[in-house]
Amino acid sequence: MTRLHFASALLPSGWANDVQVVIAAGAIAAVTAGVAPAAGDERHAIALPGLASLHSHAFQRGMAGLAELRGDSTDTFWTWRETMYRFALAMTPDDVASVATLLYVEMLEQGFTRVGEFHYLHHDRDGSPYADPAEMAARIAEAVEASGIALTLLPSFYAHGSFGGAAPHEGQRRFICSVDQFAALMTASRKVIAHLPGANIGIAPHSLRAVTPDELAAIVPLAEGGPVHIHAAEQVKEVEDCLAWSGQRPVQWLLEHAPLDRRWCLIHATHMTNEEVTAFARTGAVAGLCPITEASLGDGIFSAREFVDAGGIFGVGTDSNVLIGAADELRQLEYGQRLKHRQRNVLSGGAGRSTGRALFDGALGGGARALAQTAGGLVQGARADIVTLDTAHPSLAGRAHDAVIDGWIFAAGGAAIDCVWAGGRKVVEGGRHGLRQAARERFNASMRRLVA
Ligand SMILES: [Zn+2]
């Protein structure tokens, strides 16, 4: 049993002072506010619940910063994707384990305690399935176990190169499954995560480009009640191609043909009409926003103000993993809105309210919903995922409560994170994960071979 005492902690009911949290068997056994620290309590200043990165493609961490050289034509998402395919085609299962391990170590150091791994690198380099269809998922699980992060595994179904069931192209060969292969992959993936504490599983139909309506209907039941994540309306070209195929825009098509509800998460949903924004918000499905990746890829800016005003639920993900940071994603989300609307504090939710707190609460609730976590936050019964902030950081000094969150998100960033407990295990201390050095060395060895 571990007993922690915080001078202040953000609880589901709001900020509380003098909070004791008891951890047993990886979960929060008790939360008591207004008590003096007892002998044997480990004392810290400020505690927040850990956030989820609800959308990650772990292997892409390996190509972070490698697609920043301008090509011959206009550089777009589609030229970035060619670099991504080349990189994906070269990686061995060991490379995936080393890249994912460093990524999850970095996520924990930055305040993410759960990852939604939208996993689509399934097959061997020539495109043939591994003897164990979940070989690559097992490497993700290995990284999860080593780092201590919680996993929501979202095996991705990917069958086509474009709308209307177009044949996939050669660069996609490691991603492609039939419905029967995918069913076998789901069975094998359930076994892979069975021993991981706090792990759960859903499915990820990749996008309407990669999945036909019949296939979508066939695979959704394979989630067995778990979350369903799909990329939607990330790029203008995707919207145009979807219109040419169906006469409808991607989100419009999903609203009409898919059973969108709280179990669903639409990743990006960047390009929507006002009607789509309102209808999507009403479904209770989560908008899985990846503001840094969306900026990196030149996708566009999500209609966050309108979506939140309509009651929509959002969470954040690190997606391409070009840069890892909970504060960075939330800051970019707000700054995109400021640039778009030429205003400040767009997502604060009203006069006198803290923008950082609104962003944090949104991402906490939306991340939990998208990854099917019932008990979120610092509450009895929840997984003990706790982040403390360093009040000696110059951007946090002298501040309390919401002003601390604003200081973290808008000024200090990840440098303000002190300790992180994941499933009750203290994995980060003084801002450093215990596995940082070993994970870097293993990652760097993979990179020297892959990048050369
Ligand atoms: Zn993605």
Short mmCIF file of C-alpha atoms and ligand atoms in Angstrom, two decimals:
data_model
loop_
_atom_site.label_atom_id
_atom_site.label_comp_id
_atom_site.label_asym_id
_atom_site.label_seq_id
_atom_site.Cartn_x
_atom_site.Cartn_y
_atom_site.Cartn_z
CA MET A 1 0.00 0.00 0.00
CA THR A 2 1.23 3.52 -0.84
CA ARG A 3 0.01 6.68 0.86
CA LEU A 4 0.45 10.02 -0.88
CA HIS A 5 -0.35 13.46 0.45
CA PHE A 6 -0.89 16.49 -1.77
CA ALA A 7 -1.13 20.12 -0.69
CA SER A 8 -3.78 20.36 -3.41
CA ALA A 9 -5.28 17.92 -5.88
CA LEU A 10 -7.77 18.18 -8.74
CA LEU A 11 -10.65 15.83 -7.84
CA PRO A 12 -13.82 15.20 -9.89
CA SER A 13 -15.57 17.73 -7.64
CA GLY A 14 -12.86 20.34 -8.22
CA TRP A 15 -9.74 21.45 -6.37
CA ALA A 16 -9.28 20.20 -2.82
CA ASN A 17 -6.53 20.99 -0.32
CA ASP A 18 -4.64 18.58 1.96
CA VAL A 19 -5.58 15.45 0.07
CA GLN A 20 -4.45 11.98 1.04
CA VAL A 21 -4.59 9.29 -1.65
CA VAL A 22 -4.17 5.63 -0.73
CA ILE A 23 -3.05 3.26 -3.49
CA ALA A 24 -3.51 -0.49 -3.27
CA ALA A 25 -3.11 -3.11 -6.01
CA GLY A 26 -2.61 -0.43 -8.67
CA ALA A 27 -5.87 1.38 -7.94
CA ILE A 28 -6.95 4.30 -5.80
CA ALA A 29 -8.29 2.76 -2.59
CA ALA A 30 -9.24 6.01 -0.85
CA VAL A 31 -9.23 9.78 -1.38
CA THR A 32 -9.59 11.99 1.68
CA ALA A 33 -9.51 15.79 1.53
CA GLY A 34 -8.78 18.18 4.38
CA VAL A 35 -6.41 15.94 6.33
CA ALA A 36 -2.92 16.76 7.57
CA PRO A 37 -0.11 14.58 6.25
CA ALA A 38 0.46 11.49 8.38
CA ALA A 39 3.81 9.92 9.20
CA GLY A 40 4.79 7.73 6.25
CA ASP A 41 2.80 9.75 3.66
CA GLU A 42 4.88 10.66 0.62
CA ARG A 43 4.31 14.39 0.25
CA HIS A 44 3.88 16.42 -2.95
CA ALA A 45 2.48 19.84 -3.78
CA ILE A 46 0.03 19.46 -6.68
CA ALA A 47 -1.65 16.39 -8.15
CA LEU A 48 -3.58 15.99 -11.37
CA PRO A 49 -5.06 12.84 -12.88
CA GLY A 50 -3.09 11.46 -15.84
CA LEU A 51 -4.47 12.14 -19.32
CA ALA A 52 -4.94 9.79 -22.24
CA SER A 53 -3.28 10.10 -25.61
CA LEU A 54 -6.31 8.61 -27.31
CA HIS A 55 -4.72 8.26 -30.75
CA SER A 56 -1.20 7.02 -31.45
CA HIS A 57 0.60 5.18 -34.23
CA ALA A 58 3.64 4.12 -32.21
CA PHE A 59 5.94 3.20 -35.09
CA GLN A 60 5.71 6.74 -36.51
CA ARG A 61 7.74 8.02 -33.53
CA GLY A 62 10.73 6.65 -35.45
CA MET A 63 10.25 9.08 -38.34
CA ALA A 64 9.70 12.19 -36.21
CA GLY A 65 11.48 15.07 -37.92
CA LEU A 66 12.37 13.03 -41.02
CA ALA A 67 9.71 14.51 -43.29
CA GLU A 68 10.71 18.17 -43.00
CA LEU A 69 12.58 18.38 -46.31
CA ARG A 70 10.56 19.97 -49.08
CA GLY A 71 9.84 17.74 -52.07
CA ASP A 72 9.48 18.66 -55.76
CA SER A 73 5.72 19.14 -55.69
CA THR A 74 3.58 20.96 -53.16
CA ASP A 75 4.29 19.26 -49.87
CA THR A 76 1.13 17.85 -48.39
CA PHE A 77 -0.13 15.06 -46.19
CA TRP A 78 0.15 12.75 -49.20
CA THR A 79 3.91 13.29 -49.66
CA TRP A 80 4.41 12.82 -45.89
CA ARG A 81 2.51 9.55 -46.23
CA GLU A 82 5.03 8.27 -48.79
CA THR A 83 7.86 8.82 -46.26
CA MET A 84 5.75 7.06 -43.62
CA TYR A 85 5.20 4.06 -45.92
CA ARG A 86 8.91 3.73 -46.68
CA PHE A 87 9.67 3.80 -42.96
CA ALA A 88 6.87 1.38 -42.05
CA LEU A 89 8.06 -1.09 -44.67
CA ALA A 90 11.54 -1.30 -43.15
CA MET A 91 10.73 -1.95 -39.49
CA THR A 92 11.19 -5.34 -37.80
CA PRO A 93 9.13 -6.42 -34.79
CA ASP A 94 12.15 -5.58 -32.61
CA ASP A 95 12.27 -2.08 -34.09
CA VAL A 96 8.60 -1.61 -33.28
CA ALA A 97 9.21 -2.70 -29.68
CA SER A 98 12.16 -0.34 -29.26
CA VAL A 99 10.36 2.63 -30.84
CA ALA A 100 7.15 2.01 -28.87
CA THR A 101 9.05 1.63 -25.59
CA LEU A 102 10.74 5.02 -25.93
CA LEU A 103 7.47 6.58 -27.06
CA TYR A 104 5.55 5.33 -24.02
CA VAL A 105 8.37 6.38 -21.69
CA GLU A 106 8.14 9.87 -23.22
CA MET A 107 4.35 9.90 -22.94
CA LEU A 108 4.55 9.11 -19.23
CA GLU A 109 7.19 11.80 -18.69
CA GLN A 110 4.79 14.25 -20.35
CA GLY A 111 1.68 13.39 -18.33
CA PHE A 112 -0.02 10.78 -20.50
CA THR A 113 -0.85 7.65 -18.49
CA ARG A 114 -2.96 5.77 -21.07
CA VAL A 115 -2.49 5.34 -24.80
CA GLY A 116 -5.04 4.46 -27.46
CA GLU A 117 -2.82 2.59 -29.90
CA PHE A 118 -4.43 2.67 -33.37
CA HIS A 119 -2.38 -0.22 -34.57
CA TYR A 120 -2.13 -1.01 -38.27
CA LEU A 121 1.39 -2.32 -38.92
CA HIS A 122 0.38 -5.99 -38.81
CA HIS A 123 2.35 -8.07 -41.33
CA ASP A 124 5.90 -8.99 -42.27
CA ARG A 125 7.93 -6.75 -44.57
CA ASP A 126 6.83 -8.61 -47.72
CA GLY A 127 3.17 -8.31 -46.67
CA SER A 128 2.72 -11.94 -45.61
CA PRO A 129 1.14 -12.49 -42.19
CA TYR A 130 3.40 -13.50 -39.30
CA ALA A 131 2.88 -17.00 -37.87
CA ASP A 132 1.21 -15.25 -34.94
CA PRO A 133 -1.13 -12.66 -36.49
CA ALA A 134 -0.66 -10.52 -33.36
CA GLU A 135 3.16 -10.57 -33.56
CA MET A 136 3.31 -6.76 -33.87
CA ALA A 137 0.59 -6.22 -31.25
CA ALA A 138 2.69 -8.33 -28.90
CA ARG A 139 5.59 -5.88 -29.44
CA ILE A 140 3.29 -3.02 -28.49
CA ALA A 141 2.28 -4.99 -25.38
CA GLU A 142 5.97 -5.55 -24.55
CA ALA A 143 6.55 -1.77 -24.65
CA VAL A 144 3.46 -1.15 -22.54
CA GLU A 145 4.62 -3.61 -19.91
CA ALA A 146 8.14 -2.16 -19.77
CA SER A 147 6.98 1.46 -19.53
CA GLY A 148 3.96 1.03 -17.25
CA ILE A 149 1.54 3.02 -19.42
CA ALA A 150 -2.04 1.69 -19.72
CA LEU A 151 -3.07 0.40 -23.12
CA THR A 152 -6.25 0.55 -25.11
CA LEU A 153 -5.32 -1.54 -28.14
CA LEU A 154 -7.22 -0.62 -31.28
CA PRO A 155 -6.27 -3.10 -34.02
CA SER A 156 -6.94 -1.40 -37.32
CA PHE A 157 -8.85 -2.91 -40.20
CA TYR A 158 -7.38 -1.67 -43.48
CA ALA A 159 -8.37 -3.28 -46.79
CA HIS A 160 -8.34 -0.75 -49.64
CA GLY A 161 -6.34 2.01 -51.28
CA SER A 162 -9.23 4.43 -51.72
CA PHE A 163 -13.01 4.88 -51.59
CA GLY A 164 -15.28 2.30 -53.22
CA GLY A 165 -13.10 -0.72 -52.45
CA ALA A 166 -10.14 0.29 -54.66
CA ALA A 167 -7.25 -2.18 -54.58
CA PRO A 168 -4.58 -1.33 -52.01
CA HIS A 169 -1.18 -0.33 -53.30
CA GLU A 170 2.13 -2.00 -52.68
CA GLY A 171 3.21 0.45 -49.97
CA GLN A 172 0.20 -0.59 -47.86
CA ARG A 173 0.99 -4.33 -47.89
CA ARG A 174 1.86 -4.59 -44.20
CA PHE A 175 -1.53 -3.11 -43.19
CA ILE A 176 -3.99 -5.13 -45.31
CA CYS A 177 -6.43 -7.70 -43.90
CA SER A 178 -9.52 -9.53 -45.10
CA VAL A 179 -12.45 -9.57 -42.68
CA ASP A 180 -11.59 -13.17 -41.73
CA GLN A 181 -7.93 -12.30 -41.14
CA PHE A 182 -9.01 -9.37 -39.02
CA ALA A 183 -11.27 -11.58 -36.90
CA ALA A 184 -8.28 -13.88 -36.27
CA LEU A 185 -6.14 -10.84 -35.45
CA MET A 186 -8.71 -9.67 -32.89
CA THR A 187 -8.74 -13.08 -31.21
CA ALA A 188 -4.94 -13.15 -31.06
CA SER A 189 -4.79 -9.53 -29.87
CA ARG A 190 -7.16 -10.26 -26.98
CA LYS A 191 -4.72 -12.93 -25.81
CA VAL A 192 -1.78 -10.54 -26.11
CA ILE A 193 -3.30 -7.94 -23.79
CA ALA A 194 -4.93 -10.37 -21.33
CA HIS A 195 -2.04 -10.20 -18.85
CA LEU A 196 -1.54 -6.41 -19.00
CA PRO A 197 -3.00 -4.59 -15.99
CA GLY A 198 -5.62 -2.03 -17.02
CA ALA A 199 -5.54 -2.96 -20.71
CA ASN A 200 -8.64 -3.11 -22.89
CA ILE A 201 -9.35 -3.48 -26.59
CA GLY A 202 -11.54 -2.01 -29.30
CA ILE A 203 -11.35 -1.81 -33.07
CA ALA A 204 -10.23 0.78 -35.57
CA PRO A 205 -11.69 0.67 -39.05
CA HIS A 206 -8.91 2.78 -40.58
CA SER A 207 -11.03 5.24 -42.60
CA LEU A 208 -13.76 5.29 -45.23
CA ARG A 209 -10.91 5.21 -47.77
CA ALA A 210 -9.74 1.84 -46.49
CA VAL A 211 -13.00 0.11 -45.51
CA THR A 212 -16.16 -0.53 -47.56
CA PRO A 213 -19.62 -0.15 -45.99
CA ASP A 214 -20.09 -3.96 -45.99
CA GLU A 215 -16.75 -4.47 -44.28
CA LEU A 216 -17.56 -1.78 -41.70
CA ALA A 217 -20.81 -3.56 -40.85
CA ALA A 218 -18.96 -6.89 -40.59
CA ILE A 219 -16.17 -5.71 -38.27
CA VAL A 220 -18.01 -3.41 -35.82
CA PRO A 221 -19.43 -6.43 -33.89
CA LEU A 222 -15.85 -7.68 -33.41
CA ALA A 223 -15.36 -4.80 -30.94
CA GLU A 224 -17.68 -6.75 -28.61
CA GLY A 225 -18.87 -3.53 -27.01
CA GLY A 226 -15.42 -1.92 -26.91
CA PRO A 227 -14.52 1.42 -28.50
CA VAL A 228 -14.61 2.00 -32.27
CA HIS A 229 -12.18 4.56 -33.68
CA ILE A 230 -12.02 5.76 -37.30
CA HIS A 231 -10.07 8.50 -39.11
CA ALA A 232 -12.50 10.92 -40.75
CA ALA A 233 -12.32 14.15 -42.77
CA GLU A 234 -8.67 14.87 -42.05
CA GLN A 235 -7.89 16.21 -45.52
CA VAL A 236 -9.80 18.26 -48.10
CA LYS A 237 -8.90 15.72 -50.80
CA GLU A 238 -10.43 12.98 -48.67
CA VAL A 239 -13.66 14.99 -48.43
CA GLU A 240 -13.69 15.53 -52.21
CA ASP A 241 -13.03 11.84 -52.92
CA CYS A 242 -15.76 10.83 -50.47
CA LEU A 243 -18.21 13.20 -52.19
CA ALA A 244 -17.29 11.73 -55.58
CA TRP A 245 -17.82 8.22 -54.24
CA SER A 246 -21.01 8.64 -52.22
CA GLY A 247 -22.36 12.15 -52.73
CA GLN A 248 -21.70 12.72 -49.02
CA ARG A 249 -18.86 14.10 -46.93
CA PRO A 250 -17.06 11.63 -44.58
CA VAL A 251 -18.66 12.78 -41.31
CA GLN A 252 -22.02 13.18 -43.04
CA TRP A 253 -21.73 9.61 -44.38
CA LEU A 254 -20.86 8.23 -40.94
CA LEU A 255 -23.72 10.13 -39.30
CA GLU A 256 -26.14 8.53 -41.73
CA HIS A 257 -24.73 5.03 -42.07
CA ALA A 258 -22.79 4.14 -38.90
CA PRO A 259 -24.26 3.65 -35.40
CA LEU A 260 -22.36 6.59 -33.90
CA ASP A 261 -22.69 6.82 -30.13
CA ARG A 262 -20.51 7.17 -27.03
CA ARG A 263 -18.48 4.12 -28.05
CA TRP A 264 -17.25 5.84 -31.20
CA CYS A 265 -14.37 8.22 -31.69
CA LEU A 266 -13.90 10.12 -34.95
CA ILE A 267 -10.23 10.96 -35.31
CA HIS A 268 -9.55 14.50 -36.67
CA ALA A 269 -13.00 15.37 -38.13
CA THR A 270 -11.21 18.48 -39.32
CA HIS A 271 -13.42 19.35 -42.27
CA MET A 272 -17.09 19.57 -41.33
CA THR A 273 -20.02 21.79 -42.24
CA ASN A 274 -21.89 23.48 -39.37
CA GLU A 275 -24.65 20.89 -39.76
CA GLU A 276 -22.12 18.07 -39.36
CA VAL A 277 -20.61 19.73 -36.28
CA THR A 278 -23.99 19.94 -34.54
CA ALA A 279 -25.14 16.45 -35.50
CA PHE A 280 -21.80 14.88 -34.51
CA ALA A 281 -21.89 16.63 -31.12
CA ARG A 282 -25.37 15.20 -30.47
CA THR A 283 -24.26 11.59 -30.97
CA GLY A 284 -22.04 11.54 -27.87
CA ALA A 285 -19.17 10.20 -29.98
CA VAL A 286 -15.79 11.73 -29.16
CA ALA A 287 -13.78 13.98 -31.48
CA GLY A 288 -10.23 12.61 -31.27
CA LEU A 289 -8.16 15.73 -31.92
CA CYS A 290 -4.44 15.59 -32.66
CA PRO A 291 -3.58 19.29 -32.88
CA ILE A 292 0.20 18.96 -33.27
CA THR A 293 0.00 16.30 -35.97
CA GLU A 294 -2.80 18.20 -37.72
CA ALA A 295 -0.55 21.27 -37.75
CA SER A 296 2.48 19.24 -38.82
CA LEU A 297 0.58 17.71 -41.75
CA GLY A 298 -1.16 20.93 -42.77
CA ASP A 299 -4.58 19.30 -42.30
CA GLY A 300 -6.57 22.34 -41.22
CA ILE A 301 -8.21 23.52 -37.99
CA PHE A 302 -11.04 21.66 -36.25
CA SER A 303 -14.25 23.59 -35.49
CA ALA A 304 -13.58 23.31 -31.76
CA ARG A 305 -15.50 26.39 -30.61
CA GLU A 306 -18.64 25.40 -32.49
CA PHE A 307 -18.31 21.72 -31.48
CA VAL A 308 -17.89 22.47 -27.77
CA ASP A 309 -20.71 25.04 -27.89
CA ALA A 310 -22.93 22.28 -29.33
CA GLY A 311 -22.06 20.04 -26.36
CA GLY A 312 -19.46 17.96 -28.23
CA ILE A 313 -16.91 15.85 -26.35
CA PHE A 314 -13.24 15.94 -27.37
CA GLY A 315 -10.01 14.24 -26.34
CA VAL A 316 -6.46 14.59 -27.61
CA GLY A 317 -3.98 12.20 -29.19
CA THR A 318 -0.37 12.40 -30.28
CA ASP A 319 -1.09 10.54 -33.57
CA SER A 320 2.13 10.73 -35.63
CA ASN A 321 4.13 11.24 -32.42
CA VAL A 322 6.29 13.94 -34.03
CA LEU A 323 6.33 15.65 -30.61
CA ILE A 324 5.08 14.22 -27.31
CA GLY A 325 3.36 16.44 -24.76
CA ALA A 326 -0.03 16.67 -23.08
CA ALA A 327 0.44 20.39 -22.44
CA ASP A 328 1.65 20.89 -26.02
CA GLU A 329 -1.43 19.25 -27.56
CA LEU A 330 -3.81 21.31 -25.42
CA ARG A 331 -1.90 24.55 -26.11
CA GLN A 332 -1.90 23.87 -29.85
CA LEU A 333 -5.64 23.14 -29.75
CA GLU A 334 -6.35 26.53 -28.16
CA TYR A 335 -3.81 28.41 -30.28
CA GLY A 336 -5.32 27.04 -33.49
CA GLN A 337 -8.65 28.49 -32.39
CA ARG A 338 -7.03 31.83 -31.49
CA LEU A 339 -5.43 32.07 -34.92
CA LYS A 340 -8.65 31.11 -36.63
CA HIS A 341 -10.97 33.44 -34.68
CA ARG A 342 -8.40 36.17 -33.88
CA GLN A 343 -9.45 36.07 -30.21
CA ARG A 344 -7.94 34.88 -26.94
CA ASN A 345 -9.18 32.22 -24.50
CA VAL A 346 -11.55 30.77 -27.09
CA LEU A 347 -12.17 27.42 -25.36
CA SER A 348 -12.37 28.65 -21.75
CA GLY A 349 -16.13 28.11 -21.60
CA GLY A 350 -17.02 31.58 -20.33
CA ALA A 351 -15.92 34.78 -18.65
CA GLY A 352 -13.65 34.38 -15.66
CA ARG A 353 -12.89 30.75 -16.42
CA SER A 354 -9.45 29.23 -16.91
CA THR A 355 -8.69 28.09 -20.45
CA GLY A 356 -6.13 25.56 -19.24
CA ARG A 357 -8.61 24.02 -16.85
CA ALA A 358 -11.31 23.80 -19.54
CA LEU A 359 -8.88 22.13 -21.94
CA PHE A 360 -7.67 19.74 -19.23
CA ASP A 361 -11.17 18.75 -18.10
CA GLY A 362 -12.25 18.26 -21.71
CA ALA A 363 -9.32 16.00 -22.55
CA LEU A 364 -9.67 14.05 -19.30
CA GLY A 365 -13.35 13.26 -19.82
CA GLY A 366 -13.17 12.76 -23.57
CA GLY A 367 -10.06 10.58 -23.33
CA ALA A 368 -11.76 8.36 -20.73
CA ARG A 369 -14.91 8.04 -22.85
CA ALA A 370 -13.02 7.30 -26.07
CA LEU A 371 -10.95 4.58 -24.39
CA ALA A 372 -13.90 3.10 -22.45
CA GLN A 373 -12.70 4.03 -18.98
CA THR A 374 -15.59 4.29 -16.55
CA ALA A 375 -13.82 5.68 -13.50
CA GLY A 376 -11.65 8.61 -14.57
CA GLY A 377 -9.77 11.05 -12.40
CA LEU A 378 -8.60 10.88 -8.81
CA VAL A 379 -11.46 8.86 -7.42
CA GLN A 380 -11.78 5.65 -5.44
CA GLY A 381 -11.71 2.63 -7.72
CA ALA A 382 -9.89 4.32 -10.61
CA ARG A 383 -6.50 3.12 -11.79
CA ALA A 384 -3.87 5.05 -9.81
CA ASP A 385 -2.66 7.30 -12.65
CA ILE A 386 -1.40 10.47 -11.00
CA VAL A 387 0.80 13.35 -12.18
CA THR A 388 2.47 15.87 -9.89
CA LEU A 389 3.72 19.27 -10.98
CA ASP A 390 6.87 21.01 -9.83
CA THR A 391 5.84 24.21 -8.06
CA ALA A 392 9.47 25.36 -8.09
CA HIS A 393 9.24 25.76 -11.86
CA PRO A 394 9.35 29.50 -12.58
CA SER A 395 6.09 29.37 -14.55
CA LEU A 396 4.25 27.78 -11.62
CA ALA A 397 5.78 29.56 -8.62
CA GLY A 398 3.33 31.41 -6.38
CA ARG A 399 0.28 30.06 -8.20
CA ALA A 400 -2.55 27.85 -7.04
CA HIS A 401 -5.23 25.65 -8.55
CA ASP A 402 -6.35 26.57 -12.09
CA ALA A 403 -3.52 29.10 -12.45
CA VAL A 404 -1.10 26.19 -12.05
CA ILE A 405 -2.73 24.35 -14.96
CA ASP A 406 -2.57 27.51 -17.07
CA GLY A 407 1.12 27.89 -16.16
CA TRP A 408 1.82 24.28 -17.10
CA ILE A 409 -0.07 24.28 -20.42
CA PHE A 410 0.77 27.77 -21.71
CA ALA A 411 4.21 28.46 -20.26
CA ALA A 412 6.14 25.60 -18.68
CA GLY A 413 5.06 22.60 -20.77
CA GLY A 414 6.41 19.17 -19.92
CA ALA A 415 9.32 20.61 -17.92
CA ALA A 416 6.87 21.24 -15.07
CA ILE A 417 6.06 17.56 -14.60
CA ASP A 418 7.67 16.09 -11.51
CA CYS A 419 6.38 12.57 -10.69
CA VAL A 420 4.02 10.17 -12.43
CA TRP A 421 2.35 7.06 -11.03
CA ALA A 422 0.93 4.63 -13.60
CA GLY A 423 -1.25 1.88 -12.22
CA GLY A 424 0.09 2.73 -8.78
CA ARG A 425 3.70 2.33 -9.88
CA LYS A 426 5.89 5.43 -9.57
CA VAL A 427 7.49 5.40 -13.02
CA VAL A 428 8.61 9.05 -13.35
CA GLU A 429 10.54 10.93 -10.68
CA GLY A 430 12.04 14.39 -11.11
CA GLY A 431 10.65 14.41 -14.66
CA ARG A 432 12.57 11.28 -15.69
CA HIS A 433 11.24 7.81 -16.34
CA GLY A 434 13.42 5.10 -14.81
CA LEU A 435 13.78 3.44 -18.20
CA ARG A 436 14.68 6.61 -20.10
CA GLN A 437 18.36 5.91 -20.72
CA ALA A 438 17.96 2.23 -21.66
CA ALA A 439 14.97 3.03 -23.90
CA ARG A 440 16.93 5.77 -25.69
CA GLU A 441 19.90 3.51 -26.33
CA ARG A 442 17.74 0.75 -27.78
CA PHE A 443 15.73 3.24 -29.87
CA ASN A 444 18.88 4.91 -31.16
CA ALA A 445 20.33 1.56 -32.27
CA SER A 446 17.18 0.91 -34.33
CA MET A 447 17.33 4.42 -35.79
CA ARG A 448 20.96 4.20 -36.87
CA ARG A 449 20.01 1.20 -38.97
CA LEU A 450 16.61 2.42 -40.23
CA VAL A 451 17.54 6.00 -41.10
CA ALA A 452 20.90 5.18 -42.71
ZN ZN B 1 -3.90 8.64 -37.15
#
